[in-house]
Coordinates of C-alpha atoms in Angstrom, one line a residue:
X1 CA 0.0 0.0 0.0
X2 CA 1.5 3.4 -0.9
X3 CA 0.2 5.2 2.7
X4 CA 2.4 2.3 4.7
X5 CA 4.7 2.9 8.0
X6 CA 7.3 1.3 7.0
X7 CA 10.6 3.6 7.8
X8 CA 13.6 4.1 5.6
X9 CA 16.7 4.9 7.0
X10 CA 15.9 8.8 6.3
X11 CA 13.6 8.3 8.7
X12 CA 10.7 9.5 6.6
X13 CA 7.6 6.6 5.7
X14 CA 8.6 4.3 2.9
X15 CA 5.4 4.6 1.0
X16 CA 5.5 7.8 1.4
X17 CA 8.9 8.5 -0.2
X18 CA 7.2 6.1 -3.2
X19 CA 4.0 8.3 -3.7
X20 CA 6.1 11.3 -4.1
X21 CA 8.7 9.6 -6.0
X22 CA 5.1 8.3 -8.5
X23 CA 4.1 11.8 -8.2
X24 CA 6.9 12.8 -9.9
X25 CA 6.9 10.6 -12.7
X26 CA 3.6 12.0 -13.5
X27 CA 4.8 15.3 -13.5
X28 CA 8.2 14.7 -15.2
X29 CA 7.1 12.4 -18.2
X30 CA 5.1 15.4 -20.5
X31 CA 7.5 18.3 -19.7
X32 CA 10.4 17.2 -22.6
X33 CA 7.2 16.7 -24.9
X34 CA 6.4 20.7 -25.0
X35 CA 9.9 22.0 -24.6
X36 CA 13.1 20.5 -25.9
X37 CA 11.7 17.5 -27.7
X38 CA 9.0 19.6 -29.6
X39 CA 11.9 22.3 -30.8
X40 CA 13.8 19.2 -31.9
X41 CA 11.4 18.0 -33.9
X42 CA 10.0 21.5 -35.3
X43 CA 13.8 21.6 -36.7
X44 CA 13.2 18.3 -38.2
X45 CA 10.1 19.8 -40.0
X46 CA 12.2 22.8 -41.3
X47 CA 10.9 25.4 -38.7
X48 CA 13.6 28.4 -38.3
X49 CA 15.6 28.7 -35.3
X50 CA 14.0 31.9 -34.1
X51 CA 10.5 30.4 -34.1
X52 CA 11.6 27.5 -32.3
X53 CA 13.1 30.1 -29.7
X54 CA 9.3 31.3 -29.0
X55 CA 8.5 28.2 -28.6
X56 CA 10.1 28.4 -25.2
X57 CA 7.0 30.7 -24.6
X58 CA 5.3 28.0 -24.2
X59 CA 6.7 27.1 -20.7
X60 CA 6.0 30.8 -19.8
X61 CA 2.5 29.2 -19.2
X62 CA 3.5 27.3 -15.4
X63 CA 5.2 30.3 -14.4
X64 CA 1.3 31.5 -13.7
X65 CA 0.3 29.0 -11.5
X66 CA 0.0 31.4 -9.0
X67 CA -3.3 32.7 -10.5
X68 CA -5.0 29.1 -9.8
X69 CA -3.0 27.5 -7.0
X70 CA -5.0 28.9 -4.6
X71 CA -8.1 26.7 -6.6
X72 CA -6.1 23.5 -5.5
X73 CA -6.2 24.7 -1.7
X74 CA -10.1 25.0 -1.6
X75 CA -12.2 23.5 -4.5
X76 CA -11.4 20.0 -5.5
X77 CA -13.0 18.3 -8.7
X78 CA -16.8 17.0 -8.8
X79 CA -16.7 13.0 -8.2
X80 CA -13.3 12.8 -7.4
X81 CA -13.0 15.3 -4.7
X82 CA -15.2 13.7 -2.7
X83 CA -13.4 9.9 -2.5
X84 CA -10.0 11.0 -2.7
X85 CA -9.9 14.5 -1.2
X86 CA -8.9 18.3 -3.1
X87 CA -5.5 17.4 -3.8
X88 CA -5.8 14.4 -5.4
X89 CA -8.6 15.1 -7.4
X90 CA -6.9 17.5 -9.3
X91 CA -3.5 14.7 -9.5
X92 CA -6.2 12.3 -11.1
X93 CA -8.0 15.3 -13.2
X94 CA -4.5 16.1 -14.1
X95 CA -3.1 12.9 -15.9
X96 CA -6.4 12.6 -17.6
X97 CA -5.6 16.1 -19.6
X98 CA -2.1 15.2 -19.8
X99 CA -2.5 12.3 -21.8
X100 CA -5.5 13.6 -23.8
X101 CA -2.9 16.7 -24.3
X102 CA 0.1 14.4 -25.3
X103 CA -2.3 12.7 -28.1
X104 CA -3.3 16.0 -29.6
X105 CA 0.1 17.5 -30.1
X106 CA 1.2 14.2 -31.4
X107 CA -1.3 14.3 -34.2
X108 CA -0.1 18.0 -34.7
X109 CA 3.1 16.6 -36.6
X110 CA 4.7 17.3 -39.1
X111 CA 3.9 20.8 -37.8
X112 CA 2.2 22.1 -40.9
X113 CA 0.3 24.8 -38.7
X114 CA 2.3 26.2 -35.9
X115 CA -0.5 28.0 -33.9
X116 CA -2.3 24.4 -33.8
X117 CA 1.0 22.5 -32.2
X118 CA 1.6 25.4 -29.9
X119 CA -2.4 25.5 -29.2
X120 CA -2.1 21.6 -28.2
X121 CA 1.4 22.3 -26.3
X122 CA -0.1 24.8 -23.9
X123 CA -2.7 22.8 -22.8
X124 CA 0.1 20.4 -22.0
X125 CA 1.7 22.8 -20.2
X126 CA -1.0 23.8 -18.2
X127 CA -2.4 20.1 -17.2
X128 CA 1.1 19.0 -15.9
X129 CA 1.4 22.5 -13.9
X130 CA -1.9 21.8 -12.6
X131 CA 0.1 18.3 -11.1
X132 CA 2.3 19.8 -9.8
X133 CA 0.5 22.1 -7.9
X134 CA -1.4 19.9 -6.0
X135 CA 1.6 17.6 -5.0
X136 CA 3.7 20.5 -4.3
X137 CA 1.3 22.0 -1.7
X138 CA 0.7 18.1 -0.3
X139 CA 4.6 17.8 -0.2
X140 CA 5.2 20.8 2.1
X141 CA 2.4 20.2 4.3
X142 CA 3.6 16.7 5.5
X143 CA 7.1 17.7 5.8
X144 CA 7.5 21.5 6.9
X145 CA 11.3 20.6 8.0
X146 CA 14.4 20.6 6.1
X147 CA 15.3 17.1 7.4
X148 CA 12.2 15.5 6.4
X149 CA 12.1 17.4 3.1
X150 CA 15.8 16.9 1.6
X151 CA 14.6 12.9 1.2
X152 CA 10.9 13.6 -0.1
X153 CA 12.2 16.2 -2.8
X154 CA 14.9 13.9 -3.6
X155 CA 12.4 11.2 -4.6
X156 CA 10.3 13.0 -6.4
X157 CA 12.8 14.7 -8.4
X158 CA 14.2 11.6 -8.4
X159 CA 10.8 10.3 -9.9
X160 CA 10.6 13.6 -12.3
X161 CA 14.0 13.6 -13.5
X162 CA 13.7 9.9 -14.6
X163 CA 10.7 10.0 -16.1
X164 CA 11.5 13.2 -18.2
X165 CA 14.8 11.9 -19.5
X166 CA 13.8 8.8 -20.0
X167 CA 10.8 9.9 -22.0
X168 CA 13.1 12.1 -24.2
X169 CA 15.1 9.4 -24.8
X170 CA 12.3 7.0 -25.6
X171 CA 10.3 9.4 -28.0
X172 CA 13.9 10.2 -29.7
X173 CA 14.3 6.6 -30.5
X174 CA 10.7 5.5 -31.3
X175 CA 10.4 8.8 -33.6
X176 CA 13.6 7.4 -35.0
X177 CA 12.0 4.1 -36.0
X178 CA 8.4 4.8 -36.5
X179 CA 7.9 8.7 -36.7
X180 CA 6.9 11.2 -34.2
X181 CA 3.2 10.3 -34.3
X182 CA 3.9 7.1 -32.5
X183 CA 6.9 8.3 -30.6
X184 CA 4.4 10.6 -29.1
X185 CA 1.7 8.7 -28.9
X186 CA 3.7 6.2 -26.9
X187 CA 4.4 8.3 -23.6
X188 CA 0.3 9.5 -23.9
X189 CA -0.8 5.8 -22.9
X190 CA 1.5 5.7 -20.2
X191 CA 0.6 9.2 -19.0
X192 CA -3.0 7.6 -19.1
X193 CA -1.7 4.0 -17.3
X194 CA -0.2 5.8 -14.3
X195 CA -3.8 7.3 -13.4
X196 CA -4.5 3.8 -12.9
X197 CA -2.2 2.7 -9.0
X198 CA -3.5 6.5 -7.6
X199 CA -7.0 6.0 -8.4
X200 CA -6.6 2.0 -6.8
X201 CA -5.2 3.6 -3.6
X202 CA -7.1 3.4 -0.7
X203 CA -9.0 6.7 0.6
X204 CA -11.3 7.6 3.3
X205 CA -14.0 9.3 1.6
X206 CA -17.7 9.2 0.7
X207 CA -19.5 7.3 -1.7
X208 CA -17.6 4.2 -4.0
X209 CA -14.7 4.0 -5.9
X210 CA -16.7 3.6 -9.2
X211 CA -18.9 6.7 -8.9
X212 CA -16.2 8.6 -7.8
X213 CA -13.6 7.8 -10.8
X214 CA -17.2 8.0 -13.4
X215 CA -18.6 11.5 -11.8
X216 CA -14.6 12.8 -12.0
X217 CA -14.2 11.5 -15.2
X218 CA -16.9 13.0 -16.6
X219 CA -16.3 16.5 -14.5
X220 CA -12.3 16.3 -15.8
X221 CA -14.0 15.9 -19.2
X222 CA -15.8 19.1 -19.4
X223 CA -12.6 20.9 -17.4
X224 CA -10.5 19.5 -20.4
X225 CA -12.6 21.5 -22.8
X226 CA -13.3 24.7 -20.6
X227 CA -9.8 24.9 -20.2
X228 CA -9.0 24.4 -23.8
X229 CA -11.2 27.5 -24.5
X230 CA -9.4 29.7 -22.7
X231 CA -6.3 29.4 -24.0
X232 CA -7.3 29.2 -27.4
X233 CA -9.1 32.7 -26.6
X234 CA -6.0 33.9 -25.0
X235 CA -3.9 32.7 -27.7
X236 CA -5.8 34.1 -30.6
X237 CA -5.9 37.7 -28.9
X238 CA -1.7 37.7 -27.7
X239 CA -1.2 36.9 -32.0
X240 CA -3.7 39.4 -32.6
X241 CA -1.4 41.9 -30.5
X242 CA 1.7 40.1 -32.1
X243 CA 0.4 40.9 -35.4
X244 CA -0.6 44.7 -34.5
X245 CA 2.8 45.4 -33.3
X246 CA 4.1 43.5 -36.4
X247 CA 6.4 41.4 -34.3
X248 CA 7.6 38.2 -36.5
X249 CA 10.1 35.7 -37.1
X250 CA 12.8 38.3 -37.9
X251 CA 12.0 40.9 -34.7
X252 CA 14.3 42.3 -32.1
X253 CA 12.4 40.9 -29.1
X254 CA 15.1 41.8 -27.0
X255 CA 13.7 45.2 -25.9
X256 CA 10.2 43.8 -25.4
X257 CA 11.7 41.1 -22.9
X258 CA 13.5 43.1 -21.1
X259 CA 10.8 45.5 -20.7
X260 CA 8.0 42.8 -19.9
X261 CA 10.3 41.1 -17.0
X262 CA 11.1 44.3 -15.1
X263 CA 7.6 45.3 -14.8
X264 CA 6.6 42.8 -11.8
X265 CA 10.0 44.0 -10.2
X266 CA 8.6 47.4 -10.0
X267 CA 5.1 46.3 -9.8
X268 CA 5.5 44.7 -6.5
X269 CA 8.4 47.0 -5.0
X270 CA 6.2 50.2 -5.5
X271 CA 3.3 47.8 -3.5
X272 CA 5.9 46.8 -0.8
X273 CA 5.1 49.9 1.3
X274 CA 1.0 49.6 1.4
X275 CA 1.3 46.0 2.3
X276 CA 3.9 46.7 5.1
X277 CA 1.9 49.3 7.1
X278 CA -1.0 46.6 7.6
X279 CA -1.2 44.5 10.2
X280 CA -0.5 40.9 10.6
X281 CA -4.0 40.1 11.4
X282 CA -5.7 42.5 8.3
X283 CA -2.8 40.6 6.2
X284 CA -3.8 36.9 7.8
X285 CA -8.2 38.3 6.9
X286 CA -7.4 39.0 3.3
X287 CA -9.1 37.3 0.4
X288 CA -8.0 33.4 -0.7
X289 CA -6.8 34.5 -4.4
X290 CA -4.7 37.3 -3.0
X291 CA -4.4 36.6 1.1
X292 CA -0.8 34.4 0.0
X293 CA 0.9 36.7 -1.8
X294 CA 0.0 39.7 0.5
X295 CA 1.2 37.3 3.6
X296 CA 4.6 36.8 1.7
X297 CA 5.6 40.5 0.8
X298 CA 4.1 41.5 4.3
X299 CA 6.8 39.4 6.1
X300 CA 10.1 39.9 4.0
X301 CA 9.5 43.6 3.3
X302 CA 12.1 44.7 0.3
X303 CA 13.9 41.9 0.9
X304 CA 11.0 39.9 -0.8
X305 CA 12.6 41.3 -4.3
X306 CA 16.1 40.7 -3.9
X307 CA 14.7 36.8 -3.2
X308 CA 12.8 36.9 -6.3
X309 CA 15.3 38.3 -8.1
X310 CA 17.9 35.4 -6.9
X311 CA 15.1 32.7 -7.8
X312 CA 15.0 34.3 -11.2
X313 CA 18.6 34.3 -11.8
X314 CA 19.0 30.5 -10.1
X315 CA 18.1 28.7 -12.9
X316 CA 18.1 31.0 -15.8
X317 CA 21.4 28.8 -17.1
X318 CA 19.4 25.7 -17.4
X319 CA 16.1 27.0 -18.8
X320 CA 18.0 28.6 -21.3
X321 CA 20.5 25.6 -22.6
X322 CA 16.8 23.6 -21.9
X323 CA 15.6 25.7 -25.2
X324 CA 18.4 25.3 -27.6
X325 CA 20.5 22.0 -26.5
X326 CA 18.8 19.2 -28.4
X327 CA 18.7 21.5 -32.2
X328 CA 22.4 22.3 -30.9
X329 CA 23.4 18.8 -30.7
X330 CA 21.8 17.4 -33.7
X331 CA 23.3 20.2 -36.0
X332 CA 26.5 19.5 -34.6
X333 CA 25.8 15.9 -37.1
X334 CA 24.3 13.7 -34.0
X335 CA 21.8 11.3 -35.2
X336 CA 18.2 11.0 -33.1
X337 CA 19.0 7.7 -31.9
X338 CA 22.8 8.9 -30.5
X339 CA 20.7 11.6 -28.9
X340 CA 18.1 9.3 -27.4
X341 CA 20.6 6.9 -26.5
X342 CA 22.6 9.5 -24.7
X343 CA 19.7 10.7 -22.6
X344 CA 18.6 7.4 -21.8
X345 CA 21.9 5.9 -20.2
X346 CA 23.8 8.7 -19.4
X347 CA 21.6 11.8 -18.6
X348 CA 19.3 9.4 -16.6
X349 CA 22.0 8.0 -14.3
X350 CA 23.4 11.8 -14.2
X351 CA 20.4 13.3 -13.2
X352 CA 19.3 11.0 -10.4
X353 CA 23.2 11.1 -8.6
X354 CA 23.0 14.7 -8.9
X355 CA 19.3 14.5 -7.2
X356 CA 20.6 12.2 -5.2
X357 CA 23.1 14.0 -3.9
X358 CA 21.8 17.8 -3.4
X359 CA 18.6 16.2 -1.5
X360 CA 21.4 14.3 0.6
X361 CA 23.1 17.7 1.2
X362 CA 20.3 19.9 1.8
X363 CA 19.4 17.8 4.2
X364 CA 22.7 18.1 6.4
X365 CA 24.9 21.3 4.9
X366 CA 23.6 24.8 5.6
X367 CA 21.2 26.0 2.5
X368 CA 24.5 28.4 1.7
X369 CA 27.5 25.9 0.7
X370 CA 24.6 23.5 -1.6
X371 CA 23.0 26.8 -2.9
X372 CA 26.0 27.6 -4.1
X373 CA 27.7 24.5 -5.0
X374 CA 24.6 24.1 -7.1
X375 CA 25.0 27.2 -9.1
X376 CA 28.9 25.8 -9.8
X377 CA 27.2 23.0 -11.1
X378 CA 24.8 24.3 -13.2
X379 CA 27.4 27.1 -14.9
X380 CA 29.5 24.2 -15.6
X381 CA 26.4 21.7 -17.4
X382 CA 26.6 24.7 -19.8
X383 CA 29.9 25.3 -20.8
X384 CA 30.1 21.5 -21.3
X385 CA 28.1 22.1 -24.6
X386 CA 31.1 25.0 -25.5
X387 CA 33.3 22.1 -25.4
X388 CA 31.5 19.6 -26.9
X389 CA 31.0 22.3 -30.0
X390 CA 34.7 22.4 -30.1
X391 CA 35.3 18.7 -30.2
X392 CA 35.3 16.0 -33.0
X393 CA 32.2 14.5 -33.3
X394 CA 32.4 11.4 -31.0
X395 CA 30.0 9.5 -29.1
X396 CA 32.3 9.5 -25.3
X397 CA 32.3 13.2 -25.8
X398 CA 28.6 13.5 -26.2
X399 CA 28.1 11.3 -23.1
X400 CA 30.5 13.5 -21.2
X401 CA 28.6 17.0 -21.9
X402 CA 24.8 15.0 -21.2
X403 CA 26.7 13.8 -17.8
X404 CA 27.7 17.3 -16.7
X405 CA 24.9 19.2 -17.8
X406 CA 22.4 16.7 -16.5
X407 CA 24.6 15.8 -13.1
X408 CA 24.2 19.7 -12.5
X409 CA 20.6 20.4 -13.0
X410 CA 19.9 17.5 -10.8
X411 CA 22.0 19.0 -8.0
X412 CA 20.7 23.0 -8.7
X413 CA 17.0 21.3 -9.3
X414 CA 17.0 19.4 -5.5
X415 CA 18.6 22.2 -3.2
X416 CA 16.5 24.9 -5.1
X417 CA 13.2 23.0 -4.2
X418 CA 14.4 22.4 -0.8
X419 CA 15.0 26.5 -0.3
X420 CA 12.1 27.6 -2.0
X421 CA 10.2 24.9 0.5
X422 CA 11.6 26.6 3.6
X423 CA 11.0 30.0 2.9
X424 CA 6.9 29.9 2.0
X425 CA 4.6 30.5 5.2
X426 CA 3.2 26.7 5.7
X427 CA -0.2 28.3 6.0
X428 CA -0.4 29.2 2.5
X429 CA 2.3 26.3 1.3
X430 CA 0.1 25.7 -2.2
X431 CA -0.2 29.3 -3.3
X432 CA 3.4 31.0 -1.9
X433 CA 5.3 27.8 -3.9
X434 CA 3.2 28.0 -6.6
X435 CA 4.7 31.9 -6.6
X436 CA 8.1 31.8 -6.2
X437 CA 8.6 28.3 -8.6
X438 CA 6.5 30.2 -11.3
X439 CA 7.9 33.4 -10.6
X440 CA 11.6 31.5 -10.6
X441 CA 11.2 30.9 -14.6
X442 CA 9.2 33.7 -15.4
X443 CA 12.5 35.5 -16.3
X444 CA 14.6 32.7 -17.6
X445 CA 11.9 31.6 -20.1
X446 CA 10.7 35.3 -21.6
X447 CA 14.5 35.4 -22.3
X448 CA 14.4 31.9 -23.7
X449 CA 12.0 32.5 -26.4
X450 CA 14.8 35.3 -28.0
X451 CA 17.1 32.3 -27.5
X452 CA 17.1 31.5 -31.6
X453 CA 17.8 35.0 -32.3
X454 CA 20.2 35.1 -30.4
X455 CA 21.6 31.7 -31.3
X456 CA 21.6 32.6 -34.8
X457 CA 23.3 35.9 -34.6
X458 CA 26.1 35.3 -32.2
X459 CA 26.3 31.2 -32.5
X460 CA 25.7 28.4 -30.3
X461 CA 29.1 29.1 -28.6
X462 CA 28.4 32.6 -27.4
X463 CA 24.6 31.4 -26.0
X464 CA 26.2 28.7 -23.7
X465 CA 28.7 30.9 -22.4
X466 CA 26.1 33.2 -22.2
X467 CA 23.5 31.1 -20.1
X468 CA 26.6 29.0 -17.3
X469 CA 27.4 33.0 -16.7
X470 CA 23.9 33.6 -15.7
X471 CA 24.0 30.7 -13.8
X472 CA 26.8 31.6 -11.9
X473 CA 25.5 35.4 -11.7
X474 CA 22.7 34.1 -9.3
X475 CA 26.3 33.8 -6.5
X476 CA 26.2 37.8 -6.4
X477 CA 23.0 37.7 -4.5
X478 CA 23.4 34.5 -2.2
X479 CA 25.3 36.8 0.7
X480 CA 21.9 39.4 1.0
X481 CA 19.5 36.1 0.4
X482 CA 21.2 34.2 3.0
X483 CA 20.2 37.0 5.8
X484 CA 16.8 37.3 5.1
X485 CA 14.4 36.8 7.7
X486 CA 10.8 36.7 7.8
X487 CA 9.0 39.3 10.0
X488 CA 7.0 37.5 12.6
X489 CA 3.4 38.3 13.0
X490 CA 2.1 40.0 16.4

């Protein structure tokens, strides 16, 4: 049974260590399919590179979750809700649109309308953020410490990691066999097959299993399409502005970017001072969508922006190489199936020792040395691809770049979940994680979707060195971050 007792020598419940590691699978399979994978295979279909730079847009989506997280905290889904409680009625609504979204995009290729595969990759997006959301807020809750948190983050980024390399690797050698239909068609039944141990675990709820997984079936149904609505509304409209401001393939987004991610800086530092002067009990009466937010800038003051800012700059290194590495690799002359073999043996085992081994250290070093042993990491994962640019192409020296690249995101990945887990008020776990893990790509991926331009200007050599130094920039701001403390309520 997945709720059992049985202790590890972490000291943290077995099953529970499984769950979360489950958990993550769920959430890690899909995320290659919209981001690297997809800009792999729109260069296989003849898209330009600064098209498949916006594509990194795309991922723009989960930094939002903030707007619904607090959904996730109160409201659960009709049918399931009721058997299996809020938050995993929206894990089990969740893998329902994942897989339905997986099937669409698949039947999107070769491609031949780019508003339709990036109309199916959002929903993607936004299903497998809705995941996370829920286990997220679950996650914190049961473990408030740093001891018992270092092992649960570990698993399920263990679980995430896995699962999202491995599924790149897969759908790189299935699409190299049989096509991308199939190779992407493949990971949407498994999406849909891991629905199948969550719903079998036992709850304490009302009603029977069967009515409960029919009525939530039915109810994820409807939420599927509502959901698809909206973004196609919101999607029309932003290409509608795009269009207005005649902003295309060949653009300068640059300015636009740069412009776009200051504004919440000076949004929220010009707010700062309202929020401050209330008091901890008007702050702790405010409104569910807002009450969070207002709770977390009311208790670090100013200091609230230089940790955003640091969040921001954390893992802008890998988000950016994320965008670019795959179409880097396979015009260096790679084939698919070197790529897919490389992320299946060696980017897997990489990953999950560099998990492995910053959820080990978070757990016993002080959240300064891994922080920034992390951020080491992660500048050098980048460069890696400078040198592998430089080398002769060979097979050991493409093994070697996937190992450093993927050993340090593994590392950066676990002791950046770990802080972020630390510093949210438990009361409002959900919504202030939701915040700062959407707010921590919000930069990194409007820069991302300039990443062709860029690339294709300046050349893949210059945008490597580019994104490890933006990595390691994020060490600047680790001295001020390190000293924040949260004011107490009275």
């Amino acid at each position: 049974m997945i709720g059992g007792d049985t202790r590890v020598a972490t000291g943290v419940p077995a099953g529970r260590l499984a769950l979360f590691a489950l958990l993550g699978v769920c959430a890690g399979l899909p995320f290659y399919l919209f981001s690297t994978i997809l800009s792999l295979r729109l260069a296989q279909n003849g898209v330009g590179l600064a098209v498949i730079g916006f594509f990194a847009w795309v991922s723009l989506l989960p930094t939002f979750k903030f707007l619904w997280a607090p959904v996730v905290d109160r409201v659960g889904v009709p049918g399931f809700a009721r058997f299996y409680g809020r938050r995993c009625s929206w894990i089990l609504a969740s893998e329902l649109g994942i897989a339905a979204s997986i099937a669409a995009l698949a039947l999107t290729h070769p491609d031949a309308s780019l508003p339709l595969t990036a109309f199916c990759a959002l929903n993607l997006a936004f299903w497998t953020t809705m995941l996370e959301v829920a286990a997220d807020g679950w996650r914190i809750e049961l473990a408030p410490g740093a001891a018992a948190q270092g092992p649960i983050v570990a698993a399920n980024i263990w679980g995430y990691r896995s699962a999202m390399v491995a599924a790149g690797s897969g759908v790189l050698v299935v699409a190299a066999a049989a096509g991308w239909v199939v190779a992407y068609l493949v990971p949407a039944a498994i999406a849909l097959a891991a629905f199948v141990p969550i719903a079998l675990t036992r709850r304490e709820g009302e009603g029977s299993r069967s009515s409960a997984l029919i009525a939530g079936i039915v109810a994820t149904t409807a939420l599927v399409a509502g959901v698809a609505v909206l973004i196609g509304a919101a999607g029309a409209a932003l290409l509608a502005i795009a269009d207005l401001l005649d902003i295309g393939a060949g653009s300068n987004v640059t300015p636009w970017l740069l412009g776009i991610a200051l504004a919440p800086f000076l949004a929220m530092a010009a707010a700062i001072p309202a929020i401050r002067r209330r008091s901890g009990s008007a702050i702790a009466s405010s409104p569910a969508p807002v009450g969070p937010y207002l709770d977390f800038f009311w208790r670090y003051g100013f200091v609230a922006i230089l940790l955003l800012a640091f969040v921001s700059l954390y893992r802008m290194g890998d988000v950016l190489a994320l965008t670019l590495s795959k179409p880097f690799v396979a015009s260096l002359g790679y084939s698919l199936r070197a790529i897919g073999l490389a992320d299946g043996i060696v980017a897997l085992a990489s990953s999950m020792a560099g998990v492995a081994t910053g959820g080990l250290l978070a757990a016993r070093w002080p959240a300064g040395r891994t922080l920034a042993l992390g951020a080491l990491l992660a500048g050098l994962g980048n460069f890696a691809f400078v040198w592998l640019g430089a080398h002769a192409l060979s097979v050991p020296a493409l093994w070697l770049a996937t190992g450093a690249d993927q050993f340090g995101n593994g590392f950066a990945g676990a002791v950046f979940v770990v802080y972020l887990s630390l510093i949210v008020n438990p009361a409002h776990a959900s919504a202030q994680y939701a915040f700062l893990s959407g707010f921590a790509f919000l930069l990194p991926r409007l820069l991302a979707g300039g990443a062709g331009a860029f690339a294709a200007t300046h050349g893949y050599a210059a945008f490597f060195v580019m994104s490890g130094a933006l990595s390691l920039a994020a060490l600047l701001l680790l001295p001020f971050v390190l000293s924040a403390h949260p004011r107490e309520a009275r």
